[in-house]
mmCIF file of C-alpha atoms in Angstrom:
data_model
loop_
_atom_site.group_PDB
_atom_site.id
_atom_site.type_symbol
_atom_site.label_atom_id
_atom_site.label_comp_id
_atom_site.label_asym_id
_atom_site.label_seq_id
_atom_site.Cartn_x
_atom_site.Cartn_y
_atom_site.Cartn_z
ATOM 1 C CA ARG A 1 105.779 76.776 90.878
ATOM 2 C CA ARG A 2 106.167 77.142 87.075
ATOM 3 C CA THR A 3 106.261 73.219 86.585
ATOM 4 C CA GLY A 4 103.178 72.753 88.685
ATOM 5 C CA PRO A 5 99.588 73.111 87.482
ATOM 6 C CA PHE A 6 98.165 76.232 86.127
ATOM 7 C CA LEU A 7 94.360 75.907 86.478
ATOM 8 C CA VAL A 8 92.064 79.147 85.614
ATOM 9 C CA VAL A 9 88.235 79.535 86.888
ATOM 10 C CA ASN A 10 85.984 82.441 85.708
ATOM 11 C CA CYS A 11 84.197 83.423 88.784
ATOM 12 C CA GLY A 12 81.138 84.915 86.729
ATOM 13 C CA ALA A 13 80.560 81.702 84.616
ATOM 14 C CA LEU A 14 78.742 79.579 87.158
ATOM 15 C CA PRO A 15 76.092 79.882 89.706
ATOM 16 C CA ASP A 16 77.189 80.404 93.551
ATOM 17 C CA ALA A 17 76.545 76.909 94.560
ATOM 18 C CA LEU A 18 78.259 75.157 91.832
ATOM 19 C CA MET A 19 81.222 77.742 92.146
ATOM 20 C CA GLU A 20 81.751 76.806 95.859
ATOM 21 C CA SER A 21 81.818 73.192 94.740
ATOM 22 C CA GLU A 22 84.254 73.912 91.841
ATOM 23 C CA LEU A 23 86.604 75.877 94.006
ATOM 24 C CA PHE A 24 86.437 73.875 97.259
ATOM 25 C CA GLY A 25 85.695 70.418 96.380
ATOM 26 C CA HIS A 26 82.490 68.466 97.817
ATOM 27 C CA GLU A 27 81.857 65.008 99.145
ATOM 28 C CA ARG A 28 79.645 62.415 97.806
ATOM 29 C CA GLY A 29 76.083 63.118 98.352
ATOM 30 C CA ALA A 30 76.667 66.780 99.678
ATOM 31 C CA PHE A 31 73.912 67.944 97.455
ATOM 32 C CA THR A 32 71.537 66.451 94.810
ATOM 33 C CA GLY A 33 73.290 65.176 91.852
ATOM 34 C CA ALA A 34 76.921 64.906 93.962
ATOM 35 C CA ILE A 35 77.324 61.404 92.872
ATOM 36 C CA ALA A 36 81.181 61.413 92.974
ATOM 37 C CA ARG A 37 83.678 63.186 95.415
ATOM 38 C CA HIS A 38 85.171 66.202 93.873
ATOM 39 C CA SER A 39 88.463 67.561 94.967
ATOM 40 C CA GLY A 40 88.007 71.065 93.896
ATOM 41 C CA LEU A 41 90.258 73.466 92.002
ATOM 42 C CA PHE A 42 92.558 74.502 95.185
ATOM 43 C CA ARG A 43 93.267 70.956 95.713
ATOM 44 C CA GLU A 44 93.983 70.056 92.028
ATOM 45 C CA ALA A 45 96.569 72.987 91.843
ATOM 46 C CA GLU A 46 98.408 71.721 94.567
ATOM 47 C CA GLY A 47 101.894 72.992 94.324
ATOM 48 C CA GLY A 48 100.919 75.001 91.357
ATOM 49 C CA THR A 49 98.914 78.069 90.519
ATOM 50 C CA LEU A 50 95.280 79.107 90.410
ATOM 51 C CA LEU A 51 93.778 82.010 88.555
ATOM 52 C CA LEU A 52 90.314 83.498 89.606
ATOM 53 C CA ASP A 53 89.422 85.453 86.468
ATOM 54 C CA GLU A 54 86.669 88.103 87.067
ATOM 55 C CA VAL A 55 87.074 87.586 90.811
ATOM 56 C CA GLY A 56 84.928 90.673 91.230
ATOM 57 C CA GLU A 57 81.980 88.791 90.235
ATOM 58 C CA LEU A 58 82.139 86.569 93.163
ATOM 59 C CA PRO A 59 79.040 87.008 95.368
ATOM 60 C CA ALA A 60 79.514 87.942 98.982
ATOM 61 C CA THR A 61 79.050 84.524 100.655
ATOM 62 C CA LEU A 62 81.912 83.088 98.376
ATOM 63 C CA GLN A 63 83.994 86.291 99.202
ATOM 64 C CA VAL A 64 83.974 85.213 102.873
ATOM 65 C CA LYS A 65 84.778 81.693 102.248
ATOM 66 C CA LEU A 66 87.655 82.612 100.073
ATOM 67 C CA LEU A 67 89.064 84.880 102.417
ATOM 68 C CA ARG A 68 88.949 82.195 105.129
ATOM 69 C CA VAL A 69 90.844 79.858 102.698
ATOM 70 C CA LEU A 70 93.501 82.612 102.166
ATOM 71 C CA GLN A 71 93.800 82.938 105.998
ATOM 72 C CA GLU A 72 93.961 79.413 107.085
ATOM 73 C CA ARG A 73 95.461 78.056 103.890
ATOM 74 C CA SER A 74 93.135 75.320 103.912
ATOM 75 C CA VAL A 75 89.755 74.057 102.538
ATOM 76 C CA ARG A 76 86.641 72.350 103.685
ATOM 77 C CA PRO A 77 84.773 70.639 100.852
ATOM 78 C CA VAL A 78 80.823 71.147 100.567
ATOM 79 C CA GLY A 79 79.599 68.403 102.973
ATOM 80 C CA GLY A 80 82.897 67.634 104.566
ATOM 81 C CA ALA A 81 83.896 67.433 107.909
ATOM 82 C CA HIS A 82 87.586 68.402 108.162
ATOM 83 C CA GLU A 83 89.889 71.165 106.704
ATOM 84 C CA VAL A 84 92.157 70.004 104.199
ATOM 85 C CA PRO A 85 95.641 71.896 103.919
ATOM 86 C CA ILE A 86 96.392 73.340 100.647
ATOM 87 C CA ASP A 87 99.897 74.896 99.118
ATOM 88 C CA VAL A 88 98.761 77.028 95.927
ATOM 89 C CA ARG A 89 99.558 80.513 94.645
ATOM 90 C CA LEU A 90 96.534 82.316 93.892
ATOM 91 C CA LEU A 91 96.274 84.975 91.097
ATOM 92 C CA ALA A 92 93.252 87.228 90.705
ATOM 93 C CA ALA A 93 92.294 89.496 87.864
ATOM 94 C CA THR A 94 89.309 91.749 87.214
ATOM 95 C CA ASN A 95 88.174 94.103 84.632
ATOM 96 C CA ARG A 96 86.322 96.028 87.216
ATOM 97 C CA ASP A 97 87.322 99.160 89.299
ATOM 98 C CA ILE A 98 88.120 97.224 92.263
ATOM 99 C CA GLU A 99 88.729 100.021 94.471
ATOM 100 C CA ALA A 100 85.366 101.506 93.517
ATOM 101 C CA GLU A 101 83.758 98.018 94.330
ATOM 102 C CA VAL A 102 85.542 98.244 97.876
ATOM 103 C CA ALA A 103 84.149 101.858 98.409
ATOM 104 C CA THR A 104 80.706 100.943 97.598
ATOM 105 C CA GLY A 105 80.754 97.523 99.661
ATOM 106 C CA LYS A 106 80.140 95.234 96.663
ATOM 107 C CA PHE A 107 83.925 93.775 97.262
ATOM 108 C CA ARG A 108 85.143 93.016 100.698
ATOM 109 C CA GLN A 109 87.968 95.216 101.940
ATOM 110 C CA ASP A 110 89.648 92.458 103.899
ATOM 111 C CA LEU A 111 89.693 90.190 100.908
ATOM 112 C CA TYR A 112 90.888 93.049 98.598
ATOM 113 C CA TYR A 113 94.044 93.639 100.925
ATOM 114 C CA ARG A 114 94.780 89.894 101.038
ATOM 115 C CA LEU A 115 94.661 89.534 97.142
ATOM 116 C CA ASN A 116 96.308 92.707 96.424
ATOM 117 C CA VAL A 117 99.973 91.732 97.431
ATOM 118 C CA ILE A 118 101.686 92.187 94.095
ATOM 119 C CA ARG A 119 99.876 94.183 91.577
ATOM 120 C CA ILE A 120 100.226 94.022 87.848
ATOM 121 C CA VAL A 121 98.087 96.498 85.843
ATOM 122 C CA LEU A 122 97.683 95.585 82.242
ATOM 123 C CA PRO A 123 96.718 98.847 80.314
ATOM 124 C CA PRO A 124 94.010 98.742 77.614
ATOM 125 C CA LEU A 125 95.005 98.416 74.168
ATOM 126 C CA ARG A 126 94.371 101.750 73.329
ATOM 127 C CA GLU A 127 97.079 102.646 75.721
ATOM 128 C CA ARG A 128 99.895 100.467 74.360
ATOM 129 C CA ARG A 129 99.114 100.581 70.557
ATOM 130 C CA GLU A 130 102.635 99.624 69.696
ATOM 131 C CA ASP A 131 101.457 96.025 70.907
ATOM 132 C CA LEU A 132 98.870 96.017 68.300
ATOM 133 C CA PRO A 133 100.682 95.084 64.812
ATOM 134 C CA TRP A 134 102.114 91.961 66.862
ATOM 135 C CA LEU A 135 98.749 90.984 68.124
ATOM 136 C CA ALA A 136 96.788 91.775 64.751
ATOM 137 C CA GLU A 137 99.706 89.437 63.022
ATOM 138 C CA HIS A 138 99.215 86.733 65.652
ATOM 139 C CA PHE A 139 95.529 86.777 65.105
ATOM 140 C CA LEU A 140 95.872 86.862 61.362
ATOM 141 C CA GLN A 141 97.924 83.796 61.481
ATOM 142 C CA LYS A 142 95.690 81.965 63.793
ATOM 143 C CA PHE A 143 92.489 82.314 61.857
ATOM 144 C CA SER A 144 94.163 82.036 58.454
ATOM 145 C CA ALA A 145 95.061 78.420 59.700
ATOM 146 C CA GLU A 146 91.963 77.664 61.202
ATOM 147 C CA MET A 147 89.887 78.400 58.191
ATOM 148 C CA GLY A 148 92.192 77.039 55.648
ATOM 149 C CA LYS A 149 92.870 80.485 53.940
ATOM 150 C CA ASP A 150 95.966 82.137 52.559
ATOM 151 C CA VAL A 151 95.744 85.419 54.256
ATOM 152 C CA LEU A 152 99.183 86.925 54.691
ATOM 153 C CA ALA A 153 99.066 90.527 55.556
ATOM 154 C CA MET A 154 97.177 93.792 56.403
ATOM 155 C CA THR A 155 97.677 96.375 53.900
ATOM 156 C CA PRO A 156 99.297 99.810 55.254
ATOM 157 C CA ASP A 157 96.071 101.608 55.229
ATOM 158 C CA ALA A 158 94.022 98.779 57.322
ATOM 159 C CA LEU A 159 96.775 98.679 59.765
ATOM 160 C CA ARG A 160 96.564 102.593 60.148
ATOM 161 C CA ALA A 161 92.814 102.346 60.627
ATOM 162 C CA LEU A 162 93.407 99.600 63.352
ATOM 163 C CA GLU A 163 95.934 102.130 65.032
ATOM 164 C CA ARG A 164 93.614 104.906 64.941
ATOM 165 C CA TYR A 165 90.612 102.886 66.544
ATOM 166 C CA ALA A 166 90.125 103.146 70.391
ATOM 167 C CA PHE A 167 89.113 99.474 70.815
ATOM 168 C CA PRO A 168 86.854 99.752 73.675
ATOM 169 C CA GLY A 169 86.614 95.755 73.853
ATOM 170 C CA ASN A 170 90.581 95.754 74.042
ATOM 171 C CA VAL A 171 92.356 92.479 72.551
ATOM 172 C CA ARG A 172 89.153 90.421 72.370
ATOM 173 C CA GLU A 173 87.691 92.755 70.359
ATOM 174 C CA LEU A 174 90.575 93.070 68.254
ATOM 175 C CA GLU A 175 90.500 89.182 68.041
ATOM 176 C CA ASN A 176 86.932 89.076 66.943
ATOM 177 C CA LEU A 177 87.706 91.862 64.433
ATOM 178 C CA ILE A 178 90.477 90.153 62.607
ATOM 179 C CA GLU A 179 88.511 86.677 62.572
ATOM 180 C CA ARG A 180 85.732 88.566 60.518
ATOM 181 C CA ALA A 181 88.267 90.225 58.356
ATOM 182 C CA VAL A 182 89.878 86.850 57.394
ATOM 183 C CA ALA A 183 86.509 85.106 56.986
ATOM 184 C CA LEU A 184 85.353 87.948 54.577
ATOM 185 C CA SER A 185 88.479 88.494 52.747
ATOM 186 C CA GLY A 186 88.623 87.145 49.032
ATOM 187 C CA GLY A 187 92.535 87.754 48.762
ATOM 188 C CA ARG A 188 95.647 87.310 50.345
ATOM 189 C CA THR A 189 95.673 90.466 52.242
ATOM 190 C CA ILE A 190 93.360 92.441 54.467
ATOM 191 C CA GLY A 191 92.131 95.761 53.200
ATOM 192 C CA LEU A 192 90.114 98.661 54.643
ATOM 193 C CA GLY A 193 87.075 97.088 52.923
ATOM 194 C CA ASP A 194 87.636 94.152 55.230
ATOM 195 C CA LEU A 195 87.232 96.162 58.190
ATOM 196 C CA PRO A 196 83.775 97.070 59.723
ATOM 197 C CA PRO A 197 82.764 100.597 58.760
ATOM 198 C CA GLU A 198 83.317 102.142 62.432
ATOM 199 C CA VAL A 199 87.002 100.895 62.217
ATOM 200 C CA SER A 200 87.605 101.579 58.530
ATOM 201 C CA GLY A 201 85.998 104.831 58.438
ATOM 202 C CA LEU A 202 84.342 104.202 55.223
ATOM 203 C CA ALA A 203 80.772 104.275 56.712
ATOM 204 C CA GLY A 204 80.234 108.127 55.979
ATOM 205 C CA ALA A 205 82.777 108.557 53.202
ATOM 206 C CA PRO A 206 82.847 105.494 50.964
ATOM 207 C CA THR A 207 86.043 104.885 48.853
ATOM 208 C CA PRO A 208 86.002 106.611 45.663
ATOM 209 C CA ILE A 209 85.811 104.710 42.549
ATOM 210 C CA LEU A 210 89.090 105.842 40.461
ATOM 211 C CA ALA A 211 89.066 106.079 36.678
ATOM 212 C CA GLU A 212 92.707 106.251 36.554
ATOM 213 C CA LEU A 213 95.609 105.719 38.959
ATOM 214 C CA PRO A 214 96.446 108.976 41.312
ATOM 215 C CA PRO A 215 99.997 110.180 41.416
ATOM 216 C CA GLU A 216 100.162 108.917 45.134
ATOM 217 C CA GLY A 217 98.986 105.619 44.224
ATOM 218 C CA CYS A 218 96.000 103.754 45.926
ATOM 219 C CA ASP A 219 94.908 100.886 48.108
ATOM 220 C CA LEU A 220 93.709 98.257 45.313
ATOM 221 C CA ASP A 221 92.069 96.094 47.516
ATOM 222 C CA SER A 222 90.034 98.718 49.101
ATOM 223 C CA VAL A 223 89.005 100.463 45.635
ATOM 224 C CA LEU A 224 87.818 96.784 44.399
ATOM 225 C CA GLY A 225 86.297 96.094 47.497
ATOM 226 C CA GLU A 226 84.050 98.964 47.541
ATOM 227 C CA LEU A 227 83.201 98.674 44.022
ATOM 228 C CA GLU A 228 82.222 95.309 44.464
ATOM 229 C CA ARG A 229 79.953 96.059 47.198
ATOM 230 C CA ARG A 230 78.161 98.999 45.675
ATOM 231 C CA LEU A 231 77.613 96.529 42.834
ATOM 232 C CA LEU A 232 75.957 93.697 45.086
ATOM 233 C CA LEU A 233 73.870 95.880 46.975
ATOM 234 C CA ALA A 234 72.633 97.563 43.609
ATOM 235 C CA ALA A 235 71.731 94.394 42.400
ATOM 236 C CA LEU A 236 70.194 93.114 45.622
ATOM 237 C CA GLU A 237 68.011 96.278 45.602
ATOM 238 C CA ARG A 238 66.779 96.049 41.847
ATOM 239 C CA THR A 239 65.815 92.346 42.239
ATOM 240 C CA GLY A 240 64.173 92.974 45.909
ATOM 241 C CA GLY A 241 66.901 91.340 47.844
ATOM 242 C CA VAL A 242 66.539 87.786 45.734
ATOM 243 C CA ARG A 243 70.067 86.430 45.786
ATOM 244 C CA LYS A 244 69.415 84.050 42.961
ATOM 245 C CA HIS A 245 68.264 86.862 40.461
ATOM 246 C CA ALA A 246 70.970 89.384 41.759
ATOM 247 C CA ALA A 247 73.686 86.591 41.034
ATOM 248 C CA THR A 248 72.183 86.255 37.147
ATOM 249 C CA LEU A 249 72.223 90.087 36.900
ATOM 250 C CA LEU A 250 76.064 90.115 37.885
ATOM 251 C CA GLY A 251 76.942 86.912 35.965
ATOM 252 C CA VAL A 252 78.291 84.967 38.920
ATOM 253 C CA THR A 253 76.770 81.851 40.681
ATOM 254 C CA PHE A 254 74.298 81.903 43.597
ATOM 255 C CA ARG A 255 76.956 80.668 45.910
ATOM 256 C CA SER A 256 79.277 83.376 45.324
ATOM 257 C CA ILE A 257 76.535 85.879 45.910
ATOM 258 C CA ARG A 258 75.547 84.006 49.419
ATOM 259 C CA TYR A 259 79.457 84.147 50.371
#
């Protein structure tokens, strides 16, 4: 089926009534606003694959209808009088503890068994840290291109900070973190100072401002970033938060302060 269509729907993104129409289709005039016939995702994915993302969000009524579709291998559009055969490979994904949902009655046991034919468990990012450098590099290239910047790499200290972090938000959190770092970066590398304090560990113990180069060397981006941060905050505090006056104190443009 790899040459067929691949369609995706987020089961938690639409109201129940619209989700039924989105999945199974509807006939013209089936409800208010149904000015044209809609075939539905099951029929549009004919010969290919349909992914039900966040399938644990489906309400009980739609769980029943989905179970019937899987059993009968046919759909009845909303407002339709006849069943339409389908030939679709179905994938379902959830970030919930689906067995617990079944035990508490929030997810139908019979539907769970229908869906749980071949199971693929994707470990959270904190359990596959060897993937982190590759993902970070991918997002770095992606957002550098999108923002028209020339950020090429991460410093070793920044990468080590990422590898220490637990990432409760998994890959999406990493993606957002790299996007933020690229947006705030003023150079060609991402340093500790470009990461949020909870990731960099700089919140409680700011990077020392060095008077001379230590024997073991230092992360120049982090040291300069911390110095810049302190001077910016001091200037804003002295001017009562007036950025124009703070810019004058620091000898930079108002635009630079705002950036």
